[in-house]
Short mmCIF file of C-alpha atoms in Angstrom, two decimals:
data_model
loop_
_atom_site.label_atom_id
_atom_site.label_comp_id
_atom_site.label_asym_id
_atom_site.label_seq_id
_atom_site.Cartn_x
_atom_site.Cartn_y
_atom_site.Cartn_z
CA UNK A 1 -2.70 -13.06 74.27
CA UNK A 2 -3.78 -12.29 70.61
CA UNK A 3 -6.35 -14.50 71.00
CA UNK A 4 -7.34 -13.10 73.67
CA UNK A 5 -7.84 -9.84 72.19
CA UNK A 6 -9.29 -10.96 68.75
CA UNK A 7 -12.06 -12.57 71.21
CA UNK A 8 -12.43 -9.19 73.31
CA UNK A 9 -13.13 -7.10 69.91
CA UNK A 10 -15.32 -9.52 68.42
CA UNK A 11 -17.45 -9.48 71.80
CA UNK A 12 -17.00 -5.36 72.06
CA UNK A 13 -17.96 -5.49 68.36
CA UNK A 14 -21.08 -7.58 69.30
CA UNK A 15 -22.25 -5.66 72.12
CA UNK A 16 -22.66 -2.87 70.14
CA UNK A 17 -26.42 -2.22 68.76
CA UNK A 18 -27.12 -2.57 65.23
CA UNK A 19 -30.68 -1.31 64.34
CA UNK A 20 -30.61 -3.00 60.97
CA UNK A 21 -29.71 -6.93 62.36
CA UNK A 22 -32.27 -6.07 65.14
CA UNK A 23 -34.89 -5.58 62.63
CA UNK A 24 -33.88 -8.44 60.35
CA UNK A 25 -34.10 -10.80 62.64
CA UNK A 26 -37.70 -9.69 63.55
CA UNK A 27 -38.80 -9.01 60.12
CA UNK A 28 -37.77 -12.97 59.34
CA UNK A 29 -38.36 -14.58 62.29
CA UNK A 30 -34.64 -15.20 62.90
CA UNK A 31 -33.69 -17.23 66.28
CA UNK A 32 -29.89 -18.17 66.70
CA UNK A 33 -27.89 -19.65 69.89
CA UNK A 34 -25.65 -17.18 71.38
CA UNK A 35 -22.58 -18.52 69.67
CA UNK A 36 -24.27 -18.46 66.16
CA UNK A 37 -25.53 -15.26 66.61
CA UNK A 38 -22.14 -13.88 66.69
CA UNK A 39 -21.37 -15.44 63.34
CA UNK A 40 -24.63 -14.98 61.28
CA UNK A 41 -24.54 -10.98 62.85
CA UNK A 42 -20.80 -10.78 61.57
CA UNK A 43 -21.93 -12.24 57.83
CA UNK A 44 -24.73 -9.83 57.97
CA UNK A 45 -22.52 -6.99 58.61
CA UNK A 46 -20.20 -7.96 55.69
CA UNK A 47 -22.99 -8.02 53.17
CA UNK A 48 -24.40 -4.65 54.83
CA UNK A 49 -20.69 -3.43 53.32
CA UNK A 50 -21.37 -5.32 50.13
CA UNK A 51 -24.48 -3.54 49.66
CA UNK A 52 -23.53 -0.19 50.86
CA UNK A 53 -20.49 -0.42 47.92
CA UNK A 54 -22.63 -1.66 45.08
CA UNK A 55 -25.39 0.84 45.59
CA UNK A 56 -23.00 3.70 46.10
CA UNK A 57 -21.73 2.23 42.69
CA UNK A 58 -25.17 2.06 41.38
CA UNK A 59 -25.91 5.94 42.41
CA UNK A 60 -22.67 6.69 39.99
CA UNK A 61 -24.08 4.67 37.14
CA UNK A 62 -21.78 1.78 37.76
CA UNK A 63 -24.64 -0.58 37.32
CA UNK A 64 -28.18 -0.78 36.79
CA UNK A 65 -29.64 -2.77 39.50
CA UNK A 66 -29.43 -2.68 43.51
CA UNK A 67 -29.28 -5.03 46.58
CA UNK A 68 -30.57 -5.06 49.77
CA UNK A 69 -30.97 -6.67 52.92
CA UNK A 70 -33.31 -9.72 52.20
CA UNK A 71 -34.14 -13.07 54.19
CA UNK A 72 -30.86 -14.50 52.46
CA UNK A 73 -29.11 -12.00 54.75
CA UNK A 74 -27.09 -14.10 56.95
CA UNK A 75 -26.12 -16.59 54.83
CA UNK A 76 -22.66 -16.53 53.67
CA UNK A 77 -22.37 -16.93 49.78
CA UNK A 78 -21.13 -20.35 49.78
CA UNK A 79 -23.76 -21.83 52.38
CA UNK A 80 -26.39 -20.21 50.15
CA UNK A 81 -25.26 -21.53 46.99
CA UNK A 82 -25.35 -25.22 48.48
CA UNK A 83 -28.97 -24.81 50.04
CA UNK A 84 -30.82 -22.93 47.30
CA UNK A 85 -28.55 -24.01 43.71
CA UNK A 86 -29.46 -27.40 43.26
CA UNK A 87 -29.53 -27.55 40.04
CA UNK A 88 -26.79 -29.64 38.23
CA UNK A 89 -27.01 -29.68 34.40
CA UNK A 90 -25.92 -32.76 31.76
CA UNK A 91 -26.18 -32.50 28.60
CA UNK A 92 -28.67 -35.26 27.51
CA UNK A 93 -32.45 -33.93 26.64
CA UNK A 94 -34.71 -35.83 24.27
CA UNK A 95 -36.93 -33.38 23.08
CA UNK A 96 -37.27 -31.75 19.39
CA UNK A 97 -36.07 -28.23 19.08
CA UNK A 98 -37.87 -25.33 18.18
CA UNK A 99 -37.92 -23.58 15.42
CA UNK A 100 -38.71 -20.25 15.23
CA UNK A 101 -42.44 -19.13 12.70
CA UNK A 102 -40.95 -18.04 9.54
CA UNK A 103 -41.43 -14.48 8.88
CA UNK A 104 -42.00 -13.80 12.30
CA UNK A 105 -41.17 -10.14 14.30
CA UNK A 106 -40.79 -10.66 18.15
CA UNK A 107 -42.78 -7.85 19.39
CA UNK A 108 -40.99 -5.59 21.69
CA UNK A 109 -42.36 -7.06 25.28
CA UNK A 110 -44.79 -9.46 26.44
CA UNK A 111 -45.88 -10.55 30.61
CA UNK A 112 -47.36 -13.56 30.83
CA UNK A 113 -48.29 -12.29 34.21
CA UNK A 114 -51.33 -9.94 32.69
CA UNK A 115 -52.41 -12.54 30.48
CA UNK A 116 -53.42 -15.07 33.17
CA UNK A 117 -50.84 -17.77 32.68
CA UNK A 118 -48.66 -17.44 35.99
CA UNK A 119 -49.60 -18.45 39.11
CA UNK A 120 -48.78 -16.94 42.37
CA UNK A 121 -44.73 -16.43 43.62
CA UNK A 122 -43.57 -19.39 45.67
CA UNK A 123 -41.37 -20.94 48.00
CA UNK A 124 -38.89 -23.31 47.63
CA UNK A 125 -37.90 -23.76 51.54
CA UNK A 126 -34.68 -25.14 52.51
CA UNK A 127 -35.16 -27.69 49.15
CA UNK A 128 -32.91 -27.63 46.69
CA UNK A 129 -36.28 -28.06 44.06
CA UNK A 130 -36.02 -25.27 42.02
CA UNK A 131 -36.21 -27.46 38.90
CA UNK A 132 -39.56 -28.82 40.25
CA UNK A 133 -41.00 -24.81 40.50
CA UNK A 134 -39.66 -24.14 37.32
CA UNK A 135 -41.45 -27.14 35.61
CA UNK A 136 -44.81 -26.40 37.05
CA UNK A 137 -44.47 -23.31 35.64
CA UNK A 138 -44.10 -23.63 32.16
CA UNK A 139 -47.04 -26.29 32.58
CA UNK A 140 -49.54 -24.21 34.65
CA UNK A 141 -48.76 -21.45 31.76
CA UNK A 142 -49.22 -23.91 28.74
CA UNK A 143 -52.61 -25.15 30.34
CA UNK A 144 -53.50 -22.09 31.44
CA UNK A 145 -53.06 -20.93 27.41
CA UNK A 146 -54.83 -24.32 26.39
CA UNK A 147 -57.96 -24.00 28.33
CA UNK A 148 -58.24 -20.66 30.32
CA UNK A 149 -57.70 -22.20 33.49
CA UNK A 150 -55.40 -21.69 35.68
CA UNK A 151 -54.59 -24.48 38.33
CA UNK A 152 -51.13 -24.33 40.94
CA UNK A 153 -49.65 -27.85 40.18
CA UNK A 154 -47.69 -29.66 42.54
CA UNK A 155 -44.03 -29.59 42.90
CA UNK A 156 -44.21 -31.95 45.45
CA UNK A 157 -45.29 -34.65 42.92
CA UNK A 158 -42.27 -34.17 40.94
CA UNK A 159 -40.00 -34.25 43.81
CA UNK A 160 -41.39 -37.64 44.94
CA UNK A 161 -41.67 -39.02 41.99
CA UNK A 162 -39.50 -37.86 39.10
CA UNK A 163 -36.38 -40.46 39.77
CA UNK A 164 -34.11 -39.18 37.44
CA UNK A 165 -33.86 -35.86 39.37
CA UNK A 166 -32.68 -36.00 42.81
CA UNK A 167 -35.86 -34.53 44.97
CA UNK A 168 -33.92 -31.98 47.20
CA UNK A 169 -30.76 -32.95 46.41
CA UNK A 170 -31.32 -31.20 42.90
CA UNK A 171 -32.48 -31.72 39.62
CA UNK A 172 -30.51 -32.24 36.46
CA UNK A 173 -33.55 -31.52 33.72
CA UNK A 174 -36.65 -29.75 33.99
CA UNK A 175 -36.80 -31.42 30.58
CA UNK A 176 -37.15 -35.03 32.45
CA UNK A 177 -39.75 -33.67 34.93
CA UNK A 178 -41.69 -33.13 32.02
CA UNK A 179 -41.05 -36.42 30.52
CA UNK A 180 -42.23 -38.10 33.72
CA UNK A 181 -45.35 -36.02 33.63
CA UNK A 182 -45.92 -37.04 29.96
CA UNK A 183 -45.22 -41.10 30.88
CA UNK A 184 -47.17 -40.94 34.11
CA UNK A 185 -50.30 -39.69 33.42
CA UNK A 186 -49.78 -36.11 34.00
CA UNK A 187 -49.89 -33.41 36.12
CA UNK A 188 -51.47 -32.65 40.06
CA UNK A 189 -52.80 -29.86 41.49
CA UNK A 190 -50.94 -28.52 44.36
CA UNK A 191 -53.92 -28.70 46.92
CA UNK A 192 -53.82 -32.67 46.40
CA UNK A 193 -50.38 -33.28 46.70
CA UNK A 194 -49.44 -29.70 48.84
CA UNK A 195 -45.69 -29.00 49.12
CA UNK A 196 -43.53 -29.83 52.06
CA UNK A 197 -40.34 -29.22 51.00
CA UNK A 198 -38.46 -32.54 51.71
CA UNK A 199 -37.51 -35.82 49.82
CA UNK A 200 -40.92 -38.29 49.98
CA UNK A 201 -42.69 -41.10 48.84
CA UNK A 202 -44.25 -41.04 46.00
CA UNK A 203 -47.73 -41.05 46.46
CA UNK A 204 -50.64 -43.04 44.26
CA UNK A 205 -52.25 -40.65 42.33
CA UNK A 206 -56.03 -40.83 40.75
CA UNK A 207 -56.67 -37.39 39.71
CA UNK A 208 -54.84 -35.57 37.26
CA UNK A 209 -55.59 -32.08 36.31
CA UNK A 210 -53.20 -31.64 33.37
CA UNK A 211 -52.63 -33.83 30.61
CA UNK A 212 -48.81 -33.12 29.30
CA UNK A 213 -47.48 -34.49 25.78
CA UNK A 214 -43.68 -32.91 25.82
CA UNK A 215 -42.22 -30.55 25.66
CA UNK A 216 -39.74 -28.60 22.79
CA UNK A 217 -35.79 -27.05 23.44
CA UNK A 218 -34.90 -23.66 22.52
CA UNK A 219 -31.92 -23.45 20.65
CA UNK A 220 -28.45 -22.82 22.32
CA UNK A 221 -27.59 -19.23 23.37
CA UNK A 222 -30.50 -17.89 20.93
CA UNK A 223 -32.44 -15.39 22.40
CA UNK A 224 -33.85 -14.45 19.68
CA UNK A 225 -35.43 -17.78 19.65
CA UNK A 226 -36.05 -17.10 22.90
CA UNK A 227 -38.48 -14.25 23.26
CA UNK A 228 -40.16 -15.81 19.97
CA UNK A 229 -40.99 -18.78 21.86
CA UNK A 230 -41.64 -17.15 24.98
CA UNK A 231 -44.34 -14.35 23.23
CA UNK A 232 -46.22 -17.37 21.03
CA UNK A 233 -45.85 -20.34 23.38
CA UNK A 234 -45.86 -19.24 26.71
CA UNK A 235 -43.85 -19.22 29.78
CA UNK A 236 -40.22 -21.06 29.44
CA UNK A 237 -38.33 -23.16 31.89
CA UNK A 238 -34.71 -21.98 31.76
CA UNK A 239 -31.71 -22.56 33.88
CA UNK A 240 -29.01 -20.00 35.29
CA UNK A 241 -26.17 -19.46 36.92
CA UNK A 242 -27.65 -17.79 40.22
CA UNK A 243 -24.70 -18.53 42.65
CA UNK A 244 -23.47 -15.37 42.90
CA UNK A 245 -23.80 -12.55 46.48
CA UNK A 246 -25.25 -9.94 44.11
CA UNK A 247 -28.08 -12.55 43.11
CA UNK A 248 -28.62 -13.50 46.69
CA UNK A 249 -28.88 -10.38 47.60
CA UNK A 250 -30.83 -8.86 44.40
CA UNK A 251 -33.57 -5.91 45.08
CA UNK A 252 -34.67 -4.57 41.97
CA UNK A 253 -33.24 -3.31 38.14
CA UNK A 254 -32.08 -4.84 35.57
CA UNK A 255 -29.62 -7.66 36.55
CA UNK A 256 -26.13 -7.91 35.22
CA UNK A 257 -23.37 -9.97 36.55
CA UNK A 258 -19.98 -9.89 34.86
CA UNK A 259 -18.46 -12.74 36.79
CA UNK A 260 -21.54 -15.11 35.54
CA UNK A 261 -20.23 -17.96 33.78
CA UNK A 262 -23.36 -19.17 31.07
CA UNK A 263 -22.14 -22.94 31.03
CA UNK A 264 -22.16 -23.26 34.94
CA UNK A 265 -25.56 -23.13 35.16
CA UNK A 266 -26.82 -23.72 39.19
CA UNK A 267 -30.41 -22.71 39.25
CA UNK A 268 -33.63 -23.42 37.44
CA UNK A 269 -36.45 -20.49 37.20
CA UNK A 270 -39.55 -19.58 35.10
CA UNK A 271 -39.37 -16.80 32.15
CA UNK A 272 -42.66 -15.41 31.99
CA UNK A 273 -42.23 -12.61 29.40
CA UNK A 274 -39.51 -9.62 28.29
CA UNK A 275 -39.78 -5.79 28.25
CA UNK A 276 -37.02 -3.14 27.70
CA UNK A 277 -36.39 -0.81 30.73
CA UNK A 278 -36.87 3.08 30.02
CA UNK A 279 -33.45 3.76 29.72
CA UNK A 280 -32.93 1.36 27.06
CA UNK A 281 -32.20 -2.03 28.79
CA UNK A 282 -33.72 -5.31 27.60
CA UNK A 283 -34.75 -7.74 30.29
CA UNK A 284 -36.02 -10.78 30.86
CA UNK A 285 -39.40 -11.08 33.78
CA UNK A 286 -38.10 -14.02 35.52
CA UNK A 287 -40.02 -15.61 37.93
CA UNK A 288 -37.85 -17.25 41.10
CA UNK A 289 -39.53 -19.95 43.51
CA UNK A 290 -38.16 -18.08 47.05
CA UNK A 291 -40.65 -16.15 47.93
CA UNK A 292 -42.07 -12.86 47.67
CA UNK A 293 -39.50 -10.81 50.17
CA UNK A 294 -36.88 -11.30 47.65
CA UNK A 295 -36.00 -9.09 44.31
CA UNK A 296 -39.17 -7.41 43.31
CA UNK A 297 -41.81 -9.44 44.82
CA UNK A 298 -40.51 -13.08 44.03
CA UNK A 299 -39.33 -11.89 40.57
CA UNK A 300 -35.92 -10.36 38.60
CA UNK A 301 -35.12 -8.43 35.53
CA UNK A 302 -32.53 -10.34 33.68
CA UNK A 303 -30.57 -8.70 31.12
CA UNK A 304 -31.46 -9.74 27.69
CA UNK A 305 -29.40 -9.21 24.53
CA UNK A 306 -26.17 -9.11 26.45
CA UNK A 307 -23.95 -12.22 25.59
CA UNK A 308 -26.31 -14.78 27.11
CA UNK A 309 -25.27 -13.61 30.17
CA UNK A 310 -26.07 -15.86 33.56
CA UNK A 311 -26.83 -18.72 31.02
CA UNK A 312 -30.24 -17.57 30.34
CA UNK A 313 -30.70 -18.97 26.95
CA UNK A 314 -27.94 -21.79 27.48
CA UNK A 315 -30.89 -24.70 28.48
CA UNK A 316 -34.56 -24.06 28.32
CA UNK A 317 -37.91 -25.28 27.44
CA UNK A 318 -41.33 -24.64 27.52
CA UNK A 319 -44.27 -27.49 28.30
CA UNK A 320 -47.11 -28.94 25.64
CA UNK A 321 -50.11 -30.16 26.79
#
């Protein structure tokens, strides 16, 4: 009989229009079976509580960034975490470190993004290749810096063909992308080896477009060392921990996430320059590589200066070429 009920409410609960889950689903293109309807709608209704919470919270000063209803919408936390965090970190890189121009001032922002050296937002798919964005990125910026060009390389190239990543499945080192770039002749432009988004073959290549010769580590937890490298090198690989419903479900400020742990880090994105917020904040500009309908267009403010938090500074990199 409980059952019974429970089932009855649920369908009541159902039946019942909700403008916002109408729109969402034609906003993204969203097509479920009946049954899975009824689930994704009820996970989309929890996070429409989640939201309407935080950014009550927000209004009071409580925090300093908002979320919103985004493609990532009906995707419960954990199911998002195991499609989009692929990356899985170890602790073996071969590269030199940097080390930081003596005398030097970091100035107080810099955007790669005005200067040329970042190419377009991107999108990852249903690929767990967020290492692979993040590595073109700090390449296209390096070239870009190098010789004024700027080409889109292919992540599809390093998904096929970087072995000691795992394609889809995830990647353990942007740091060994670059290292097969640097042993294999370099890098390819995207429009000769496009992006699908799944595990492939890797494919003969004759045409490289970007000559790589390593890469250099920024120091542990130093983000000092960070926004020097990033201002006078260029954009910087880095990885985060991103598997938390606030990130999925990010809309614009400057992020902050007490519950971030900066050793567990799950995702790989592109820093493409710092700023400080009006009120005072310092932030990272971090690209992401799922598209332009999440965060502000395709990109976050990450808090900088604030105990490393997410794992921003814990493992990154930037490209030479």
């Amino acid at each position: 009989m409980k059952l019974f009920l429970c089932v009855l409410l649920v369908a009541a609960a159902v039946a019942m229009p909700n403008m916002e889950w109408e729109k969402f689903k034609k906003q993204f293109d969203k097509a479920y079976t009946p049954k899975e309807e009824v689930y994704r709608r009820s996970v989309f209704e929890d996070h429409q509580k989640f939201i309407k919470k935080h950014n009550a919270e927000y209004a009071k000063g409580l925090h300093n960034f908002t979320v919103g209803i985004n493609k990532f919408a009906d995707l419960r936390n954990s199911e998002f975490v195991s499609i989009y965090n692929g990356y899985r970190r170890v602790n073996r890189t071969r590269g030199s470190t940097y080390i930081k121009p003596s005398n030097s001032t970091n100035p107080p922002e810099v955007d790669w993004r005005t200067k040329g050296a970042v190419t377009r937002v991107k999108d990852q798919g249903l690929c767990g290749s967020g290492w692979a964005f993040s590595t073109t990125g700090t390449v296209e910026g390096a070239a870009q810096i190098k010789t004024g060009k700027l080409i889109s390389l292919s992540e599809q190239q390093l998904i096929d063909c970087s072995t000691d990543n795992s394609g889809c499945n995830g990647g353990t080192h942007m740091q060994w992308a670059i290292e097969y770039l640097f042993e294999f002749g370099g890098a390819v432009a995207e429009s000769d080896y496009p992006y699908t988004g799944h595990d492939g073959l890797c494919k003969y290549i004759l045409h490289f477009v970007s000559k790589v010769l390593g890469y250099k580590d920024i120091g542990y937890a130093d983000e000092a060392g960070l926004a020097t490298a990033c201002y006078f090198e260029g954009p910087i690989s880095a990885a985060i921990d991103a598997g938390h419903l606030s990130f999925q479900l990010y809309n614009e400020g400057v992020y902050y996430e007490p519950e971030c742990i900066s050793q567990r880090l799950n995702h790989a994105v592109l820093i493409v320059g710092y700023g400080t917020s009006e009120g005072g904040l310092q932030y990272w500009i971090v690209k992401n590589s799922w598209g332009t309908s999440w965060g502000e267009a395709g990109y976050i403010k990450m808090s900088r200066n604030r105990n490393n938090n997410c794992g921003i500074a814990t493992q990154s990199c930037y490209a030479i070429v």
